[in-house]
mmCIF file of C-alpha atoms in Angstrom:
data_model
loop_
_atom_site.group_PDB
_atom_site.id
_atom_site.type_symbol
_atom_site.label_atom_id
_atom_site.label_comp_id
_atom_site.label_asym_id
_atom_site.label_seq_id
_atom_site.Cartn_x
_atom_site.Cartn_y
_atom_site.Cartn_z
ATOM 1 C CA UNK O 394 -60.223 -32.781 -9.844
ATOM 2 C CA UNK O 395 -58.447 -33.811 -12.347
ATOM 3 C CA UNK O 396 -55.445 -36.667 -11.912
ATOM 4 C CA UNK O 397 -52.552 -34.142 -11.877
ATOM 5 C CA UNK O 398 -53.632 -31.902 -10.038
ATOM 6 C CA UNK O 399 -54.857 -34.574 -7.411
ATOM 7 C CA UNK O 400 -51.355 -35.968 -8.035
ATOM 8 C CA UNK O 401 -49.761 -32.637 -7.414
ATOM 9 C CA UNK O 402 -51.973 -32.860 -3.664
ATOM 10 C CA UNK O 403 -50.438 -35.750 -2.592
ATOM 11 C CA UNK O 404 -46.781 -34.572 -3.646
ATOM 12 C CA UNK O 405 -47.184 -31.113 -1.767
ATOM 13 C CA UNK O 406 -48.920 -32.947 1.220
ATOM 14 C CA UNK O 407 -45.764 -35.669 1.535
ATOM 15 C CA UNK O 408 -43.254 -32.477 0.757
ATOM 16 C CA UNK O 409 -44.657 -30.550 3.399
ATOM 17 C CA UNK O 410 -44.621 -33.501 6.024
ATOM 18 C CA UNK O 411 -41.246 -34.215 5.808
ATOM 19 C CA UNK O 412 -40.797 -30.100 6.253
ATOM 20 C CA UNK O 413 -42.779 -30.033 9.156
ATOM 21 C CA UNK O 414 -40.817 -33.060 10.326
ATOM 22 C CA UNK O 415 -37.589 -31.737 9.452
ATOM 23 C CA UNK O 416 -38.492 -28.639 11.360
ATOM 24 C CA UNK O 417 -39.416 -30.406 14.513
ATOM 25 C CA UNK O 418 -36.005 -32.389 14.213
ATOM 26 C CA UNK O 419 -33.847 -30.248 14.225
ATOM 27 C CA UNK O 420 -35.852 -27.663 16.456
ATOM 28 C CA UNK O 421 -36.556 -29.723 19.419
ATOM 29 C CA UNK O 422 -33.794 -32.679 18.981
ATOM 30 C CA UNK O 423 -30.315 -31.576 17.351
ATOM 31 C CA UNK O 424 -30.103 -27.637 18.464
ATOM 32 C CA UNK O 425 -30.375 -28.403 22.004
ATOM 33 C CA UNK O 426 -28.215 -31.525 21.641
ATOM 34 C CA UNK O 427 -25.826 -29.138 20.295
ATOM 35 C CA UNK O 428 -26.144 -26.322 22.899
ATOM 36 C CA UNK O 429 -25.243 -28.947 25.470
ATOM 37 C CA UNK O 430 -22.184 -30.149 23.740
ATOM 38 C CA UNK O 431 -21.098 -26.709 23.179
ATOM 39 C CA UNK O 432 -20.952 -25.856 27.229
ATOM 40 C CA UNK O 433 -18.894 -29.107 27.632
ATOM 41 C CA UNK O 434 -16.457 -28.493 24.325
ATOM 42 C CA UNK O 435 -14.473 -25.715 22.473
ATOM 43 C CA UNK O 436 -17.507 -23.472 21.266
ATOM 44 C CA UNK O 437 -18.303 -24.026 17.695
ATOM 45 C CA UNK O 438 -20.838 -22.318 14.990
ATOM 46 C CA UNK O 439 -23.815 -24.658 14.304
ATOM 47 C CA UNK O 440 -27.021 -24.370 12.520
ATOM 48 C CA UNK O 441 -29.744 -22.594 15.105
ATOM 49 C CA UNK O 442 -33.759 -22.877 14.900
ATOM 50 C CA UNK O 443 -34.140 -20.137 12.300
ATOM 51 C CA UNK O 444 -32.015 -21.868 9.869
ATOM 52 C CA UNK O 445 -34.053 -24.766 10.428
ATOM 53 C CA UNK O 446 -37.261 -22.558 9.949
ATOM 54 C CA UNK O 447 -35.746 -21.053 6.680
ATOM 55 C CA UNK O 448 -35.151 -24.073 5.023
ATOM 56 C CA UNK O 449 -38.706 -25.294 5.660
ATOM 57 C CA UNK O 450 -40.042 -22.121 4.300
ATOM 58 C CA UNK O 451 -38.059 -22.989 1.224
ATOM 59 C CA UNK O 452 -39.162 -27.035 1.124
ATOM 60 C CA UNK O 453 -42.358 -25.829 1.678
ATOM 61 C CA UNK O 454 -42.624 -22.965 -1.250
ATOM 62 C CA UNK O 455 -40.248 -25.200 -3.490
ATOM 63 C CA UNK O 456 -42.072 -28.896 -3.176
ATOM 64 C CA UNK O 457 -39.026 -31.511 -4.160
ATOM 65 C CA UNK O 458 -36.618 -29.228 -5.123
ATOM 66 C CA UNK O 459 -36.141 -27.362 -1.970
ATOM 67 C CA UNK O 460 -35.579 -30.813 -0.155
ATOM 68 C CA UNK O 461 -33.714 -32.104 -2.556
ATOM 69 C CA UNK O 462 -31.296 -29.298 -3.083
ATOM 70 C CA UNK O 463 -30.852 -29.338 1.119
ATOM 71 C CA UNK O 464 -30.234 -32.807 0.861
ATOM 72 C CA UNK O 465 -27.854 -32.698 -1.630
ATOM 73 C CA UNK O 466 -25.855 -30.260 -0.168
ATOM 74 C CA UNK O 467 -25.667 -32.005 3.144
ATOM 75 C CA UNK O 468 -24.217 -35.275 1.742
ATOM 76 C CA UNK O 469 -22.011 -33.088 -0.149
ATOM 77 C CA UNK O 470 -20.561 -31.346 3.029
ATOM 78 C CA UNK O 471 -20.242 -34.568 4.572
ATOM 79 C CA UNK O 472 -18.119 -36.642 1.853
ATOM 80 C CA UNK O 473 -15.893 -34.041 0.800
ATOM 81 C CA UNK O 474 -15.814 -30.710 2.935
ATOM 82 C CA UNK O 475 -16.224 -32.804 6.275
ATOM 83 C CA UNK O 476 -12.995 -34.474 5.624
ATOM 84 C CA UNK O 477 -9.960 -33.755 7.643
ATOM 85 C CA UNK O 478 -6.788 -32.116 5.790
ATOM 86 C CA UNK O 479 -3.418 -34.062 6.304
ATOM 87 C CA UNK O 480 -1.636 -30.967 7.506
ATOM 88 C CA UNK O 481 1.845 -33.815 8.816
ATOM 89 C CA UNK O 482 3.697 -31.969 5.381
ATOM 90 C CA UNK O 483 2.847 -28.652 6.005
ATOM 91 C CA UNK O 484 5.301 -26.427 8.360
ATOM 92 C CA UNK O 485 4.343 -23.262 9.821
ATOM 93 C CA UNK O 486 7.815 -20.305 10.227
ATOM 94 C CA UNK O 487 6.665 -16.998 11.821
ATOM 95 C CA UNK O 488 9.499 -16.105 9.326
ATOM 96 C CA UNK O 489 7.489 -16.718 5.744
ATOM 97 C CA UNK O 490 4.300 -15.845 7.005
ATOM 98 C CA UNK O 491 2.703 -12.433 5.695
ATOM 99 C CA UNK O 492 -0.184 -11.598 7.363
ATOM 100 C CA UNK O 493 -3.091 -9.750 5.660
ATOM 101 C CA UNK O 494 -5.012 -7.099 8.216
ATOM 102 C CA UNK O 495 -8.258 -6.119 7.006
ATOM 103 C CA UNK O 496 -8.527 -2.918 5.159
ATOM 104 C CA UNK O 497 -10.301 -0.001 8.043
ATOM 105 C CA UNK O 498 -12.618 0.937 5.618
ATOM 106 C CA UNK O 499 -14.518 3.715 7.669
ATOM 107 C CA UNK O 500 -10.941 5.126 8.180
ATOM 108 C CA UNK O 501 -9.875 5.303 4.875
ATOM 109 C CA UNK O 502 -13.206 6.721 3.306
ATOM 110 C CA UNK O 503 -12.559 9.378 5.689
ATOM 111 C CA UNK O 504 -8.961 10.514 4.232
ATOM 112 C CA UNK O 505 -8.641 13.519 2.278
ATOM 113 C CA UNK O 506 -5.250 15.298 1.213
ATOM 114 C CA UNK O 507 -4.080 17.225 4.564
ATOM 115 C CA UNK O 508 -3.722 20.484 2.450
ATOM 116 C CA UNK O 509 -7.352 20.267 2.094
ATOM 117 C CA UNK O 510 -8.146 19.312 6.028
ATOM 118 C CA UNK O 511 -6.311 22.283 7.000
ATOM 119 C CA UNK O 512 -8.726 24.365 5.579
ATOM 120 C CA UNK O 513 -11.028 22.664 7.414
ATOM 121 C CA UNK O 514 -12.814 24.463 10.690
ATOM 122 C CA UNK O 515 -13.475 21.781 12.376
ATOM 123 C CA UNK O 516 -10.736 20.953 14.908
ATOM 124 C CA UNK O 517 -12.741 17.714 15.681
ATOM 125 C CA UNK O 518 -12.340 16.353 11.863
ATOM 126 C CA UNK O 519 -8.350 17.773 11.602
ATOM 127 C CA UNK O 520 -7.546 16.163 14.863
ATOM 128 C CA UNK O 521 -8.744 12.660 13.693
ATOM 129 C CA UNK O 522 -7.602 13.263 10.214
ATOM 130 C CA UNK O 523 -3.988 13.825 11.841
ATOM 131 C CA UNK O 524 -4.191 10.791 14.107
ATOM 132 C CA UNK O 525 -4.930 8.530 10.824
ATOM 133 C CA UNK O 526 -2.263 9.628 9.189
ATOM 134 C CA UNK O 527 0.119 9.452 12.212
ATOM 135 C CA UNK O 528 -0.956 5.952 12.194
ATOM 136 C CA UNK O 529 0.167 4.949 8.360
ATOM 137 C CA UNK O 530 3.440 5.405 7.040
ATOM 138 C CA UNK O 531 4.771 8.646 7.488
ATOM 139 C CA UNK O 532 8.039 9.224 5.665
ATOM 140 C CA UNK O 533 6.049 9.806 2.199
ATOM 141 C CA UNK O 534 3.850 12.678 4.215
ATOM 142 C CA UNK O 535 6.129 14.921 6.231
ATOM 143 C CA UNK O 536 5.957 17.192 3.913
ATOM 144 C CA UNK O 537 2.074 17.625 4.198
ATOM 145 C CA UNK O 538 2.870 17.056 7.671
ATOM 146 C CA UNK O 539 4.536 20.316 8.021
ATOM 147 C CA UNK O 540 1.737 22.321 6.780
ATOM 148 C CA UNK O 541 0.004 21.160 10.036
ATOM 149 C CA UNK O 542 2.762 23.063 11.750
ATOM 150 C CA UNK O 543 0.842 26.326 10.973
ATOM 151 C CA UNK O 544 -2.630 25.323 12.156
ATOM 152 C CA UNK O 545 -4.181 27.575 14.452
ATOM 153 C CA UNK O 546 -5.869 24.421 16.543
ATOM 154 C CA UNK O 547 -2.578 24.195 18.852
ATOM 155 C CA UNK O 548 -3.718 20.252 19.548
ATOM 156 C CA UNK O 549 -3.334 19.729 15.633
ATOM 157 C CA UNK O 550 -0.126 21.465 15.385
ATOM 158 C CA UNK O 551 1.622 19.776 18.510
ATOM 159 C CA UNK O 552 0.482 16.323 16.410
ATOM 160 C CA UNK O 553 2.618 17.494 14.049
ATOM 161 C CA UNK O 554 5.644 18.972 15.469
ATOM 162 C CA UNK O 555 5.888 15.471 17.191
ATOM 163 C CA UNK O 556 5.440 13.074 14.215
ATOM 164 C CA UNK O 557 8.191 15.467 12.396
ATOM 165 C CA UNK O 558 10.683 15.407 15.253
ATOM 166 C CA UNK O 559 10.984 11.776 15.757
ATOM 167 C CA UNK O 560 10.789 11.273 11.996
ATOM 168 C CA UNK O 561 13.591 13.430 11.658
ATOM 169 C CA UNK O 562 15.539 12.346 14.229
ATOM 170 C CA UNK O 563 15.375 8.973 13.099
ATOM 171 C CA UNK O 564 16.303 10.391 9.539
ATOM 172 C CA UNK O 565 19.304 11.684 11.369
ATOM 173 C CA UNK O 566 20.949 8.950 12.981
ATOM 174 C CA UNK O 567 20.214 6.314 10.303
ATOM 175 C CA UNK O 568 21.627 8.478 7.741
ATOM 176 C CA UNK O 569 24.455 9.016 10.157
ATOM 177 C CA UNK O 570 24.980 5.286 10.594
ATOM 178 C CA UNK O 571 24.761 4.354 7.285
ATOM 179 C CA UNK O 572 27.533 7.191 6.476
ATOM 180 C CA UNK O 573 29.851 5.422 8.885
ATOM 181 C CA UNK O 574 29.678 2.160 7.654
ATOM 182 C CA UNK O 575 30.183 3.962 3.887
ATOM 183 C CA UNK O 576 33.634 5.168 5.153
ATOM 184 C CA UNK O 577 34.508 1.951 6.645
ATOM 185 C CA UNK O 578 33.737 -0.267 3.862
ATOM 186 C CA UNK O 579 35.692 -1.872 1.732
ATOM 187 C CA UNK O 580 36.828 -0.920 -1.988
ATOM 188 C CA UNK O 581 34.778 -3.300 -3.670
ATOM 189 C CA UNK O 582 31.450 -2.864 -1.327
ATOM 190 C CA UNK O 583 28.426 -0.669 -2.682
ATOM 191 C CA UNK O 584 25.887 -1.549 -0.559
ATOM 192 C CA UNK O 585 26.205 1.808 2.285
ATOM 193 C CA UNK O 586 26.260 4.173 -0.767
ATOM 194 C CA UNK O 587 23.263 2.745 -2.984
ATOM 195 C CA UNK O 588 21.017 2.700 0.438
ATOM 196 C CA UNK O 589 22.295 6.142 1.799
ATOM 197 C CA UNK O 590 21.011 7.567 -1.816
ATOM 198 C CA UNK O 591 17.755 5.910 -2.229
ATOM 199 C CA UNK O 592 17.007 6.709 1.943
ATOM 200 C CA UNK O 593 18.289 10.305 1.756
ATOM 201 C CA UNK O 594 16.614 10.666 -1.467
ATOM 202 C CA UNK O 595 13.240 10.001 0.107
ATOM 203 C CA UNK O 596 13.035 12.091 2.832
ATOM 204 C CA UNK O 597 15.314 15.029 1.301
ATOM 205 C CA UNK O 598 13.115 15.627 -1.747
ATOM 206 C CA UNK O 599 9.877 16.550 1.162
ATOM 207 C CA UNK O 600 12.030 19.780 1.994
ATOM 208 C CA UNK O 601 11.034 19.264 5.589
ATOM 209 C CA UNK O 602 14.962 20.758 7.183
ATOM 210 C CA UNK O 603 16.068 23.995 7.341
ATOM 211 C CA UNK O 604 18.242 25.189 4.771
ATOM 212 C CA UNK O 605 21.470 24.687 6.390
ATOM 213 C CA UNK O 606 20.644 21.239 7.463
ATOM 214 C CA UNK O 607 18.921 20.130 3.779
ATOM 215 C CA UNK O 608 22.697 21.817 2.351
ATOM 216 C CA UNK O 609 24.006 19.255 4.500
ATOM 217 C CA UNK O 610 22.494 16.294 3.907
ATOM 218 C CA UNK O 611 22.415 16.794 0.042
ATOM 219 C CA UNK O 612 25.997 16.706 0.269
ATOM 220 C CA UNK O 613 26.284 13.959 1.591
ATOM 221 C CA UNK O 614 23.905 12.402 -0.638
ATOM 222 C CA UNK O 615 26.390 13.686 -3.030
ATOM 223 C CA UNK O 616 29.513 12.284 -1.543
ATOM 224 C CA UNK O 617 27.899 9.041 -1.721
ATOM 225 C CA UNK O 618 26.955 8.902 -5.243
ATOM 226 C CA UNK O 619 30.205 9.969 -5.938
ATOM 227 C CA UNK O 620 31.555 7.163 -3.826
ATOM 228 C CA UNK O 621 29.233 4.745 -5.578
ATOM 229 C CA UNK O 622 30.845 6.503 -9.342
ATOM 230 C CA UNK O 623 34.538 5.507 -7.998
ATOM 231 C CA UNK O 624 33.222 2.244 -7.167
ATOM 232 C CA UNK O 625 31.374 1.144 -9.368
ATOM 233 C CA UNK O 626 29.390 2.897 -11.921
ATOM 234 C CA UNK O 627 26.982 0.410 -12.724
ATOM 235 C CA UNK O 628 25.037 0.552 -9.738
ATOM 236 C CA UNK O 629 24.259 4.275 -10.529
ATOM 237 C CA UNK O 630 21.068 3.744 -12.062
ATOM 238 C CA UNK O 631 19.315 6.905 -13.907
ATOM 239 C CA UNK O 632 16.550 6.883 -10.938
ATOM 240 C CA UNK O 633 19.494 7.716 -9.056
ATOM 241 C CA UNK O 634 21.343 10.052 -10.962
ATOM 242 C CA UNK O 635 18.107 12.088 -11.083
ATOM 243 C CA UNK O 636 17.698 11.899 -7.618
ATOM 244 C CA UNK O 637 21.371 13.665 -7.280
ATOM 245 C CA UNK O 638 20.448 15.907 -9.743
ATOM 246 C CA UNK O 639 17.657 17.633 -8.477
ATOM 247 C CA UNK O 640 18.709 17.459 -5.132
ATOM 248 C CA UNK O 641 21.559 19.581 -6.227
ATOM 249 C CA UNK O 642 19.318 21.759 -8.394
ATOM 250 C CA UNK O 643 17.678 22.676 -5.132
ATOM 251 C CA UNK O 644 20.833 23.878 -3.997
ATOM 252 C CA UNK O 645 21.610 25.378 -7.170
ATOM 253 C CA UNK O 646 24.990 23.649 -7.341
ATOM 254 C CA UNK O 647 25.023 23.922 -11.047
ATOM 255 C CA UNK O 648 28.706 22.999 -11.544
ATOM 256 C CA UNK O 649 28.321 20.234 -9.548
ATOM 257 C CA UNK O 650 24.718 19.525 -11.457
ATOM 258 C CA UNK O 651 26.605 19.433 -14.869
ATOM 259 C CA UNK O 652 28.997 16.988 -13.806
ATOM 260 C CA UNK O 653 26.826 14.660 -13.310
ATOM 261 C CA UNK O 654 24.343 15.408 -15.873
ATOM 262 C CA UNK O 655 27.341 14.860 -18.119
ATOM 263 C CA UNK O 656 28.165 11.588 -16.488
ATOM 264 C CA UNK O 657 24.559 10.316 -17.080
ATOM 265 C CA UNK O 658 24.306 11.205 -20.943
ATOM 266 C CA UNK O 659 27.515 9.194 -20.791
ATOM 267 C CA UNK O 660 26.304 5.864 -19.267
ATOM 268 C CA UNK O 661 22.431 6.681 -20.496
ATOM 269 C CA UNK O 662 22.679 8.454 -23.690
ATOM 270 C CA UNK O 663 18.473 6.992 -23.892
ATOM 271 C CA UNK O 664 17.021 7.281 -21.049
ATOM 272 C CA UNK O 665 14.649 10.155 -20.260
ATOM 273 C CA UNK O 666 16.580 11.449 -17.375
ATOM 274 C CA UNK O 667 19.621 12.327 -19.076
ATOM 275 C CA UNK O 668 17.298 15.001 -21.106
ATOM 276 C CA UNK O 669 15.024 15.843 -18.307
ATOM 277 C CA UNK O 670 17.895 16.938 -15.898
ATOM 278 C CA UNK O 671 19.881 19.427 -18.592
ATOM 279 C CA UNK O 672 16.641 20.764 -19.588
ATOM 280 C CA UNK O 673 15.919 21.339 -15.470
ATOM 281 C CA UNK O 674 19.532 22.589 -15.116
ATOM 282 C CA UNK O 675 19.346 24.694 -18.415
ATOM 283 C CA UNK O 676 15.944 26.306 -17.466
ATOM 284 C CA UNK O 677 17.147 27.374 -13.749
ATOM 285 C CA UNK O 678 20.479 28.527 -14.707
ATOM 286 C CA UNK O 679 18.720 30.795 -17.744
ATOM 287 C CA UNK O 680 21.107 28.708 -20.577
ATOM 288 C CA UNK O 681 18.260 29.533 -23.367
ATOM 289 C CA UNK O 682 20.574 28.119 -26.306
ATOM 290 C CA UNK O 683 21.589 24.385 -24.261
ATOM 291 C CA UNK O 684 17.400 24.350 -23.494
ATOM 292 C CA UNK O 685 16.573 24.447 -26.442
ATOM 293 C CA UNK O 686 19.407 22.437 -28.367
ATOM 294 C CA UNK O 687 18.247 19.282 -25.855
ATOM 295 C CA UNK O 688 14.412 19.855 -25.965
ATOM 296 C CA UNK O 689 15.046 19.844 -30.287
ATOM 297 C CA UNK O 690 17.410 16.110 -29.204
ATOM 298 C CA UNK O 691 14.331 15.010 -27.165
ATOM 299 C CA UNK O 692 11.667 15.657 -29.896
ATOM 300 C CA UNK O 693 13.689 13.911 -32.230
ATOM 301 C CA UNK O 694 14.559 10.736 -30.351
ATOM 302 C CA UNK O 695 12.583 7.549 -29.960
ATOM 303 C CA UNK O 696 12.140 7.856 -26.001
ATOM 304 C CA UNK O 697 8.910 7.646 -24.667
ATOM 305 C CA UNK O 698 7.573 10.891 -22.326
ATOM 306 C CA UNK O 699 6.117 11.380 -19.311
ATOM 307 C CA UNK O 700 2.864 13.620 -19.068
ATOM 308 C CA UNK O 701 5.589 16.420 -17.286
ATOM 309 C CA UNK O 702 8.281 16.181 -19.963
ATOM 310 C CA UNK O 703 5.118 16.617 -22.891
ATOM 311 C CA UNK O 704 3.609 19.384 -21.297
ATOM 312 C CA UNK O 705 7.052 21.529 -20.501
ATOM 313 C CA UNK O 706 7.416 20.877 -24.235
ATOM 314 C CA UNK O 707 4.505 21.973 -25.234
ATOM 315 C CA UNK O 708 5.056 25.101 -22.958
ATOM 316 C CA UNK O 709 8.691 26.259 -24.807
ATOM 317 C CA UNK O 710 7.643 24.511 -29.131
#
């Protein structure tokens, strides 16, 4: 044998000494010392024997650097992670806190469009489909919501019907609210008019209300934007002149459409929705020669387009 390798002997034998040693420490001495503090004390996570038996499996394989590397790491834990935080600056308020639930990933790998789920035979599958979507936020979905309203599982379709009448009647007398307070504010207030727009807007463009009541509503998302115009015309951003627009396209209130198509080539002669809603009011009232005089203004302008916009004019060049 030569002297390295009789050198190498001696190392392993010492290494795996103080693994077997280790073992039996913390085996037989400091787990049950810890078990018995634990019933006396607030419960607390500590190393158990088949840590202890991992880590000598690793000393033992890994002679000096597997005891090393545990050692290191203990004196590390106890100079620097060990120490207590001064927490005498720090103030906890309900009020700023934002707490962050962990994502239900089995539930959401089980979503799938409702128009699909409908398809769906199985009533089991449909029901909990409904139930997870009941459970997120609903005023984005009613629409999909009412396609559930046609199901032949009954169960399924009484899901829906509920979801979409407290949805609506919520719709109903916060729009209502919000309408009174517009009518009682005063001349130089906004605020009742900009959120009765962007709420109505929301909720009316699902079509989820019978056609009398969707009338209805649209013209008094109409009254407001009007109310907002008087006000102050400012606030009337192009998101929201499009949303009056094609609310009243659905209605096919063209007169009233033109108005305020007119008014937002006025106030945003460069923003896509001032061509996008006379090329939507064109089209549906049949006015070939206005269609195609702003879809030639469109091409020619610097204004970038959205995938729909590019593809209706690639449809009518």
């Amino acid at each position: 044998m030569t002297r390295a390798e009789y050198l190498f002997v001696i190392v392993w034998i010492i290494n795996f000494i103080i693994s077997v040693l280790y073992y039996l420490w913390g085996a037989l001495f400091y787990v049950p010392a810890r078990e018995r503090q634990d019933k006396n004390e607030e419960e607390y996570l500590h190393d158990n024997r088949r840590t202890y038996l991992i880590r000598v499996i690793v000393m033992v394989l890994c002679p000096i650097v597997g005891p090393l590397f545990f050692l290191v790491s203990h004196l590390i834990y106890m100079t620097i992670f060990r120490q207590e935080v001064d927490l005498d600056d720090v103030i906890f308020s309900k009020e700023r806190v934002k707490t962050n639930v962990k994502a239900d990933e089995e539930r959401e790998r089980n979503l799938v469009p409702i128009e699909e789920a409908l398809a769906v035979s199985d009533k089991k599958n449909l029901r909990m489909l409904m139930l997870n979507v009941i459970r997120g936020d609903l005023q984005d979905s009613l629409e999909s919501i009412s396609l559930a309203l046609n199901s032949e599982d009954s169960e399924t379709s009484h899901y829906a019907a509920s979801v979409l009448r407290d949805e609506l009647n919520d719709f109903r007398v916060t729009v209502q609210k919000i309408y009174t307070d517009m009518k009682e504010e005063e001349p130089d207030q906004t605020d009742s008019e900009e959120m009765l727009i962007d709420y109505m807007n929301r909720i009316l463009c699902q079509k989820v209300f019978t056609e009398i009541e969707q009338a209805k509503f649209v013209m008094m998302m109409e009254e407001a934007a009007e109310s907002l115009y008087q006000k102050n015309a400012s606030r009337l951003l192009p998101q929201r002149y499009e949303a009056v627009c094609l609310r009243l396209l659905e209605q096919k209130q063209f007169d009233k459409v033109s108005i305020w198509c007119e008014r937002l080539v006025q106030q945003y002669p460069e923003e896509l929705a001032s061509y996008t809603c006379r090329l939507k009011l064109y089209f549906m009232s049949n006015d070939k020669e206005h269609f195609f005089t702003v879809m030639d203004q469109l091409k020619k302008s610097d204004i970038i387009i959205d995938n729909e916009t590019l593809e209706l004019i690639r449809v009518f060049s």
